[in-house]
């Protein structure tokens, strides 16, 4: 098993990533990092794994696992396959779901999800190797994605293996089933939360929990099968 620590960092703030951190490999911001803390010490809190994708590349931080993130909220591993998934919060128009791969470039700030981001300061073409989202939705459906987990429970028929995510502002909950071979990913609307979904968690059996804000009180919800009509 991979015993490394993965760290999700946003681009550092201010609208449109004005410092171009997302594509700058000399900066840790706007990246997913992978570090080794198994032998942490005061003098050296972590080391860089030798099999990280950019180790030894001049002008590049070796901690970087993948780049081009705006505000990854949040990342999680599929407990069955080991795949790493992410909900990346958009800027002005689109929220996105990504499956994160070693060395992958997810486009920000040259791209917002699958669209070219025209408000960026640097007007160079988007990177040719940019990886498109597995799912995305416009701001007419939600304004701030909350990434969840690949469902590995057994209580909800038909959801096994799909990535579940939600929107903090619209309270909507979806799943996406990735078509890795053909690219015809299937998105399904699951529910509407009674409160703002802020994060997810897995129970030991793979069933999913939500944490949520609302008024002065936060709550924890469980995703369950719909009641028969």
PDB file of C-alpha atoms in Angstrom:
ATOM      1  CA  UNK A   1       0.000   0.000   0.000  1.00  0.00           C
ATOM      2  CA  UNK A   2       1.009   3.619  -0.590  1.00  0.00           C
ATOM      3  CA  UNK A   3       2.021   5.043   2.789  1.00  0.00           C
ATOM      4  CA  UNK A   4       2.696   8.537   1.483  1.00  0.00           C
ATOM      5  CA  UNK A   5       0.817  11.666   2.587  1.00  0.00           C
ATOM      6  CA  UNK A   6      -1.155  13.486  -0.129  1.00  0.00           C
ATOM      7  CA  UNK A   7      -1.759  17.212   0.392  1.00  0.00           C
ATOM      8  CA  UNK A   8      -4.294  19.263  -1.610  1.00  0.00           C
ATOM      9  CA  UNK A   9      -3.416  22.949  -1.991  1.00  0.00           C
ATOM     10  CA  UNK A  10      -5.424  25.722  -3.640  1.00  0.00           C
ATOM     11  CA  UNK A  11      -3.846  28.364  -5.859  1.00  0.00           C
ATOM     12  CA  UNK A  12      -3.325  30.834  -3.005  1.00  0.00           C
ATOM     13  CA  UNK A  13      -6.336  33.043  -3.435  1.00  0.00           C
ATOM     14  CA  UNK A  14      -7.266  36.241  -5.265  1.00  0.00           C
ATOM     15  CA  UNK A  15      -9.586  35.850  -8.233  1.00  0.00           C
ATOM     16  CA  UNK A  16      -8.356  34.228 -11.452  1.00  0.00           C
ATOM     17  CA  UNK A  17      -5.006  33.014 -10.041  1.00  0.00           C
ATOM     18  CA  UNK A  18      -3.164  36.276 -10.868  1.00  0.00           C
ATOM     19  CA  UNK A  19       0.213  34.861  -9.793  1.00  0.00           C
ATOM     20  CA  UNK A  20      -0.203  31.873 -12.151  1.00  0.00           C
ATOM     21  CA  UNK A  21       0.499  29.403  -9.360  1.00  0.00           C
ATOM     22  CA  UNK A  22      -1.608  26.623 -10.863  1.00  0.00           C
ATOM     23  CA  UNK A  23       0.792  26.010 -13.765  1.00  0.00           C
ATOM     24  CA  UNK A  24       4.031  27.066 -12.050  1.00  0.00           C
ATOM     25  CA  UNK A  25       6.008  23.955 -11.103  1.00  0.00           C
ATOM     26  CA  UNK A  26       8.281  26.008  -8.843  1.00  0.00           C
ATOM     27  CA  UNK A  27       5.300  26.705  -6.558  1.00  0.00           C
ATOM     28  CA  UNK A  28       3.452  24.238  -4.351  1.00  0.00           C
ATOM     29  CA  UNK A  29       0.163  26.162  -4.581  1.00  0.00           C
ATOM     30  CA  UNK A  30      -2.491  24.883  -6.959  1.00  0.00           C
ATOM     31  CA  UNK A  31      -1.129  21.342  -6.706  1.00  0.00           C
ATOM     32  CA  UNK A  32      -1.617  17.940  -5.140  1.00  0.00           C
ATOM     33  CA  UNK A  33       1.558  17.034  -3.238  1.00  0.00           C
ATOM     34  CA  UNK A  34       2.862  13.609  -2.260  1.00  0.00           C
ATOM     35  CA  UNK A  35       5.366  13.445   0.591  1.00  0.00           C
ATOM     36  CA  UNK A  36       6.853  10.828   2.904  1.00  0.00           C
ATOM     37  CA  UNK A  37       6.368  11.518   6.622  1.00  0.00           C
ATOM     38  CA  UNK A  38       7.145   8.021   7.875  1.00  0.00           C
ATOM     39  CA  UNK A  39      10.533   9.134   9.197  1.00  0.00           C
ATOM     40  CA  UNK A  40       9.604  12.672  10.177  1.00  0.00           C
ATOM     41  CA  UNK A  41      12.004  14.536  12.432  1.00  0.00           C
ATOM     42  CA  UNK A  42      12.271  18.077  13.729  1.00  0.00           C
ATOM     43  CA  UNK A  43      15.132  18.829  11.346  1.00  0.00           C
ATOM     44  CA  UNK A  44      13.378  17.180   8.367  1.00  0.00           C
ATOM     45  CA  UNK A  45       9.583  16.899   8.689  1.00  0.00           C
ATOM     46  CA  UNK A  46       9.231  15.025   5.399  1.00  0.00           C
ATOM     47  CA  UNK A  47      11.159  13.633   2.453  1.00  0.00           C
ATOM     48  CA  UNK A  48      10.265  13.535  -1.239  1.00  0.00           C
ATOM     49  CA  UNK A  49       9.456  10.051  -2.604  1.00  0.00           C
ATOM     50  CA  UNK A  50      11.850   9.084  -5.376  1.00  0.00           C
ATOM     51  CA  UNK A  51       8.993   7.882  -7.593  1.00  0.00           C
ATOM     52  CA  UNK A  52       7.166  11.241  -7.623  1.00  0.00           C
ATOM     53  CA  UNK A  53       6.613  12.329 -11.248  1.00  0.00           C
ATOM     54  CA  UNK A  54       8.771  15.463 -11.325  1.00  0.00           C
ATOM     55  CA  UNK A  55      11.717  14.388  -9.172  1.00  0.00           C
ATOM     56  CA  UNK A  56      14.938  15.524 -10.809  1.00  0.00           C
ATOM     57  CA  UNK A  57      13.217  17.901 -13.260  1.00  0.00           C
ATOM     58  CA  UNK A  58      15.023  21.247 -13.247  1.00  0.00           C
ATOM     59  CA  UNK A  59      13.035  24.171 -11.892  1.00  0.00           C
ATOM     60  CA  UNK A  60      10.347  21.908 -10.450  1.00  0.00           C
ATOM     61  CA  UNK A  61       9.339  21.061  -6.881  1.00  0.00           C
ATOM     62  CA  UNK A  62       9.659  17.331  -6.353  1.00  0.00           C
ATOM     63  CA  UNK A  63       6.727  17.244  -3.929  1.00  0.00           C
ATOM     64  CA  UNK A  64       4.251  17.773  -6.792  1.00  0.00           C
ATOM     65  CA  UNK A  65       2.060  14.788  -7.711  1.00  0.00           C
ATOM     66  CA  UNK A  66      -0.217  16.667 -10.121  1.00  0.00           C
ATOM     67  CA  UNK A  67      -0.907  20.293 -10.997  1.00  0.00           C
ATOM     68  CA  UNK A  68      -3.434  22.754 -12.406  1.00  0.00           C
ATOM     69  CA  UNK A  69      -5.818  22.767  -9.416  1.00  0.00           C
ATOM     70  CA  UNK A  70      -7.798  25.807  -8.313  1.00  0.00           C
ATOM     71  CA  UNK A  71      -9.317  24.821  -4.955  1.00  0.00           C
ATOM     72  CA  UNK A  72      -9.445  21.043  -4.456  1.00  0.00           C
ATOM     73  CA  UNK A  73     -12.292  20.345  -1.991  1.00  0.00           C
ATOM     74  CA  UNK A  74     -11.770  17.514  -1.244  1.00  0.00           C
ATOM     75  CA  UNK A  75      -9.632  14.558  -2.345  1.00  0.00           C
ATOM     76  CA  UNK A  76     -10.304  10.891  -1.511  1.00  0.00           C
ATOM     77  CA  UNK A  77      -9.078   7.452  -2.473  1.00  0.00           C
ATOM     78  CA  UNK A  78     -11.274   4.717  -3.858  1.00  0.00           C
ATOM     79  CA  UNK A  79     -10.844   2.031  -1.203  1.00  0.00           C
ATOM     80  CA  UNK A  80     -11.142  -0.728  -3.828  1.00  0.00           C
ATOM     81  CA  UNK A  81      -8.964   0.507  -6.715  1.00  0.00           C
ATOM     82  CA  UNK A  82      -6.705   3.087  -5.038  1.00  0.00           C
ATOM     83  CA  UNK A  83      -7.733   5.785  -7.552  1.00  0.00           C
ATOM     84  CA  UNK A  84      -7.547   9.354  -6.246  1.00  0.00           C
ATOM     85  CA  UNK A  85     -10.610  11.583  -6.821  1.00  0.00           C
ATOM     86  CA  UNK A  86     -11.149  15.308  -6.372  1.00  0.00           C
ATOM     87  CA  UNK A  87     -13.824  17.963  -6.432  1.00  0.00           C
ATOM     88  CA  UNK A  88     -12.171  21.170  -7.685  1.00  0.00           C
ATOM     89  CA  UNK A  89     -14.048  24.402  -6.954  1.00  0.00           C
ATOM     90  CA  UNK A  90     -14.434  26.631 -10.021  1.00  0.00           C
ATOM     91  CA  UNK A  91     -13.949  30.376 -10.470  1.00  0.00           C
ATOM     92  CA  UNK A  92     -16.811  32.043 -12.344  1.00  0.00           C
ATOM     93  CA  UNK A  93     -18.649  29.429 -14.314  1.00  0.00           C
ATOM     94  CA  UNK A  94     -17.950  25.692 -13.827  1.00  0.00           C
ATOM     95  CA  UNK A  95     -17.408  23.189 -11.008  1.00  0.00           C
ATOM     96  CA  UNK A  96     -15.521  19.969 -11.768  1.00  0.00           C
ATOM     97  CA  UNK A  97     -14.795  16.376 -10.724  1.00  0.00           C
ATOM     98  CA  UNK A  98     -11.363  14.959 -11.556  1.00  0.00           C
ATOM     99  CA  UNK A  99      -9.710  11.588 -11.239  1.00  0.00           C
ATOM    100  CA  UNK A 100      -6.156  12.517 -10.337  1.00  0.00           C
ATOM    101  CA  UNK A 101      -3.263  10.674 -11.942  1.00  0.00           C
ATOM    102  CA  UNK A 102       0.489  10.803 -11.422  1.00  0.00           C
ATOM    103  CA  UNK A 103       1.931  13.859 -13.193  1.00  0.00           C
ATOM    104  CA  UNK A 104      -1.479  14.976 -14.471  1.00  0.00           C
ATOM    105  CA  UNK A 105      -2.189  18.593 -15.438  1.00  0.00           C
ATOM    106  CA  UNK A 106      -5.792  19.655 -14.792  1.00  0.00           C
ATOM    107  CA  UNK A 107      -5.564  22.965 -16.595  1.00  0.00           C
ATOM    108  CA  UNK A 108      -6.096  25.808 -14.115  1.00  0.00           C
ATOM    109  CA  UNK A 109      -5.783  28.713 -14.738  1.00  0.00           C
ATOM    110  CA  UNK A 110      -5.590  28.253 -18.482  1.00  0.00           C
ATOM    111  CA  UNK A 111      -8.787  26.233 -18.205  1.00  0.00           C
ATOM    112  CA  UNK A 112     -11.800  26.174 -15.913  1.00  0.00           C
ATOM    113  CA  UNK A 113     -13.023  22.574 -16.148  1.00  0.00           C
ATOM    114  CA  UNK A 114     -13.291  21.828 -19.903  1.00  0.00           C
ATOM    115  CA  UNK A 115     -13.493  25.483 -21.004  1.00  0.00           C
ATOM    116  CA  UNK A 116     -10.660  27.879 -21.773  1.00  0.00           C
ATOM    117  CA  UNK A 117     -10.404  30.480 -19.004  1.00  0.00           C
ATOM    118  CA  UNK A 118     -10.276  33.810 -20.811  1.00  0.00           C
ATOM    119  CA  UNK A 119      -9.775  36.046 -17.750  1.00  0.00           C
ATOM    120  CA  UNK A 120      -6.266  34.797 -17.036  1.00  0.00           C
ATOM    121  CA  UNK A 121      -3.386  37.253 -17.130  1.00  0.00           C
ATOM    122  CA  UNK A 122      -1.185  34.963 -19.212  1.00  0.00           C
ATOM    123  CA  UNK A 123      -2.740  34.567 -22.665  1.00  0.00           C
ATOM    124  CA  UNK A 124      -0.692  31.591 -23.824  1.00  0.00           C
ATOM    125  CA  UNK A 125      -2.687  28.619 -25.187  1.00  0.00           C
ATOM    126  CA  UNK A 126      -3.987  26.038 -22.695  1.00  0.00           C
ATOM    127  CA  UNK A 127      -1.581  23.151 -22.043  1.00  0.00           C
ATOM    128  CA  UNK A 128      -1.916  20.418 -24.642  1.00  0.00           C
ATOM    129  CA  UNK A 129      -1.707  17.752 -21.969  1.00  0.00           C
ATOM    130  CA  UNK A 130      -4.554  19.156 -19.846  1.00  0.00           C
ATOM    131  CA  UNK A 131      -6.830  16.388 -18.526  1.00  0.00           C
ATOM    132  CA  UNK A 132     -10.544  17.097 -18.861  1.00  0.00           C
ATOM    133  CA  UNK A 133     -12.931  16.529 -15.943  1.00  0.00           C
ATOM    134  CA  UNK A 134     -14.841  13.318 -15.454  1.00  0.00           C
ATOM    135  CA  UNK A 135     -17.866  15.487 -14.618  1.00  0.00           C
ATOM    136  CA  UNK A 136     -18.670  19.193 -14.465  1.00  0.00           C
ATOM    137  CA  UNK A 137     -21.673  21.433 -13.901  1.00  0.00           C
ATOM    138  CA  UNK A 138     -22.410  25.128 -14.535  1.00  0.00           C
ATOM    139  CA  UNK A 139     -23.111  27.733 -11.887  1.00  0.00           C
ATOM    140  CA  UNK A 140     -26.791  27.547 -12.721  1.00  0.00           C
ATOM    141  CA  UNK A 141     -26.727  24.214 -10.831  1.00  0.00           C
ATOM    142  CA  UNK A 142     -24.316  25.062  -8.017  1.00  0.00           C
ATOM    143  CA  UNK A 143     -21.503  27.372  -6.988  1.00  0.00           C
ATOM    144  CA  UNK A 144     -19.059  25.356  -4.864  1.00  0.00           C
ATOM    145  CA  UNK A 145     -18.395  21.640  -5.241  1.00  0.00           C
ATOM    146  CA  UNK A 146     -17.855  19.365  -2.259  1.00  0.00           C
ATOM    147  CA  UNK A 147     -15.972  16.282  -3.399  1.00  0.00           C
ATOM    148  CA  UNK A 148     -16.949  12.969  -1.839  1.00  0.00           C
ATOM    149  CA  UNK A 149     -16.066   9.305  -2.239  1.00  0.00           C
ATOM    150  CA  UNK A 150     -16.456   6.415  -4.608  1.00  0.00           C
ATOM    151  CA  UNK A 151     -19.350   4.452  -3.137  1.00  0.00           C
ATOM    152  CA  UNK A 152     -18.312   0.989  -1.972  1.00  0.00           C
ATOM    153  CA  UNK A 153     -21.246   0.242   0.278  1.00  0.00           C
ATOM    154  CA  UNK A 154     -23.944  -2.357  -0.401  1.00  0.00           C
ATOM    155  CA  UNK A 155     -27.190  -0.705   0.707  1.00  0.00           C
ATOM    156  CA  UNK A 156     -27.807   1.463  -2.385  1.00  0.00           C
ATOM    157  CA  UNK A 157     -28.386  -0.698  -5.430  1.00  0.00           C
ATOM    158  CA  UNK A 158     -26.708   0.552  -8.597  1.00  0.00           C
ATOM    159  CA  UNK A 159     -24.414   3.087  -6.917  1.00  0.00           C
ATOM    160  CA  UNK A 160     -21.454   0.737  -6.387  1.00  0.00           C
ATOM    161  CA  UNK A 161     -18.296   2.180  -7.995  1.00  0.00           C
ATOM    162  CA  UNK A 162     -19.720   5.646  -8.696  1.00  0.00           C
ATOM    163  CA  UNK A 163     -18.143   8.824  -7.297  1.00  0.00           C
ATOM    164  CA  UNK A 164     -20.572  10.798  -5.113  1.00  0.00           C
ATOM    165  CA  UNK A 165     -20.277  14.576  -4.762  1.00  0.00           C
ATOM    166  CA  UNK A 166     -22.417  17.578  -3.823  1.00  0.00           C
ATOM    167  CA  UNK A 167     -22.663  21.356  -4.061  1.00  0.00           C
ATOM    168  CA  UNK A 168     -22.277  23.486  -0.952  1.00  0.00           C
ATOM    169  CA  UNK A 169     -24.509  26.291  -2.200  1.00  0.00           C
ATOM    170  CA  UNK A 170     -27.302  24.493  -4.068  1.00  0.00           C
ATOM    171  CA  UNK A 171     -27.452  21.447  -1.700  1.00  0.00           C
ATOM    172  CA  UNK A 172     -27.604  19.113  -4.732  1.00  0.00           C
ATOM    173  CA  UNK A 173     -26.010  15.637  -4.645  1.00  0.00           C
ATOM    174  CA  UNK A 174     -24.871  13.711  -7.722  1.00  0.00           C
ATOM    175  CA  UNK A 175     -22.894  10.637  -8.694  1.00  0.00           C
ATOM    176  CA  UNK A 176     -20.727  10.053 -11.754  1.00  0.00           C
ATOM    177  CA  UNK A 177     -19.799   6.693 -13.179  1.00  0.00           C
ATOM    178  CA  UNK A 178     -16.607   6.965 -15.202  1.00  0.00           C
ATOM    179  CA  UNK A 179     -16.387   5.384 -18.639  1.00  0.00           C
ATOM    180  CA  UNK A 180     -12.621   5.107 -18.780  1.00  0.00           C
ATOM    181  CA  UNK A 181     -12.585   3.467 -22.204  1.00  0.00           C
ATOM    182  CA  UNK A 182     -15.129   5.528 -24.126  1.00  0.00           C
ATOM    183  CA  UNK A 183     -15.351   8.792 -22.202  1.00  0.00           C
ATOM    184  CA  UNK A 184     -19.157   8.649 -21.950  1.00  0.00           C
ATOM    185  CA  UNK A 185     -19.339   9.288 -18.220  1.00  0.00           C
ATOM    186  CA  UNK A 186     -22.791   8.942 -16.670  1.00  0.00           C
ATOM    187  CA  UNK A 187     -23.967  11.568 -14.158  1.00  0.00           C
ATOM    188  CA  UNK A 188     -26.992  10.856 -11.984  1.00  0.00           C
ATOM    189  CA  UNK A 189     -28.865  13.229  -9.660  1.00  0.00           C
ATOM    190  CA  UNK A 190     -29.246  11.546  -6.273  1.00  0.00           C
ATOM    191  CA  UNK A 191     -30.762  13.929  -3.746  1.00  0.00           C
ATOM    192  CA  UNK A 192     -31.037  17.427  -2.360  1.00  0.00           C
ATOM    193  CA  UNK A 193     -29.561  18.018   1.080  1.00  0.00           C
ATOM    194  CA  UNK A 194     -31.548  19.863   3.761  1.00  0.00           C
ATOM    195  CA  UNK A 195     -28.360  21.728   4.763  1.00  0.00           C
ATOM    196  CA  UNK A 196     -25.090  22.831   3.158  1.00  0.00           C
ATOM    197  CA  UNK A 197     -22.861  19.764   2.525  1.00  0.00           C
ATOM    198  CA  UNK A 198     -19.326  20.643   3.621  1.00  0.00           C
ATOM    199  CA  UNK A 199     -17.566  17.266   3.538  1.00  0.00           C
ATOM    200  CA  UNK A 200     -18.021  13.492   3.259  1.00  0.00           C
ATOM    201  CA  UNK A 201     -16.846  10.480   5.213  1.00  0.00           C
ATOM    202  CA  UNK A 202     -16.964   6.705   4.776  1.00  0.00           C
ATOM    203  CA  UNK A 203     -18.232   4.270   7.354  1.00  0.00           C
ATOM    204  CA  UNK A 204     -16.268   1.022   7.814  1.00  0.00           C
ATOM    205  CA  UNK A 205     -18.726  -0.823   5.557  1.00  0.00           C
ATOM    206  CA  UNK A 206     -18.397   1.739   2.758  1.00  0.00           C
ATOM    207  CA  UNK A 207     -21.653   3.606   3.373  1.00  0.00           C
ATOM    208  CA  UNK A 208     -21.387   7.388   3.053  1.00  0.00           C
ATOM    209  CA  UNK A 209     -21.841  10.204   5.556  1.00  0.00           C
ATOM    210  CA  UNK A 210     -22.143  13.967   4.943  1.00  0.00           C
ATOM    211  CA  UNK A 211     -21.193  16.759   7.280  1.00  0.00           C
ATOM    212  CA  UNK A 212     -23.314  19.857   6.786  1.00  0.00           C
ATOM    213  CA  UNK A 213     -23.781  23.436   7.963  1.00  0.00           C
ATOM    214  CA  UNK A 214     -27.118  25.088   8.547  1.00  0.00           C
ATOM    215  CA  UNK A 215     -28.119  27.985  10.746  1.00  0.00           C
ATOM    216  CA  UNK A 216     -26.185  27.719  14.005  1.00  0.00           C
ATOM    217  CA  UNK A 217     -26.055  23.941  14.045  1.00  0.00           C
ATOM    218  CA  UNK A 218     -24.034  21.489  11.967  1.00  0.00           C
ATOM    219  CA  UNK A 219     -25.263  17.972  11.408  1.00  0.00           C
ATOM    220  CA  UNK A 220     -24.104  14.605  10.085  1.00  0.00           C
ATOM    221  CA  UNK A 221     -26.269  12.805   7.522  1.00  0.00           C
ATOM    222  CA  UNK A 222     -26.146   9.303   6.042  1.00  0.00           C
ATOM    223  CA  UNK A 223     -26.814   8.564   2.370  1.00  0.00           C
ATOM    224  CA  UNK A 224     -29.515   5.864   2.295  1.00  0.00           C
ATOM    225  CA  UNK A 225     -31.756   4.246  -0.344  1.00  0.00           C
ATOM    226  CA  UNK A 226     -34.869   6.199  -1.284  1.00  0.00           C
ATOM    227  CA  UNK A 227     -38.050   5.099   0.428  1.00  0.00           C
ATOM    228  CA  UNK A 228     -40.392   3.069  -1.825  1.00  0.00           C
ATOM    229  CA  UNK A 229     -43.146   5.151  -3.394  1.00  0.00           C
TER     230      UNK A 229
END
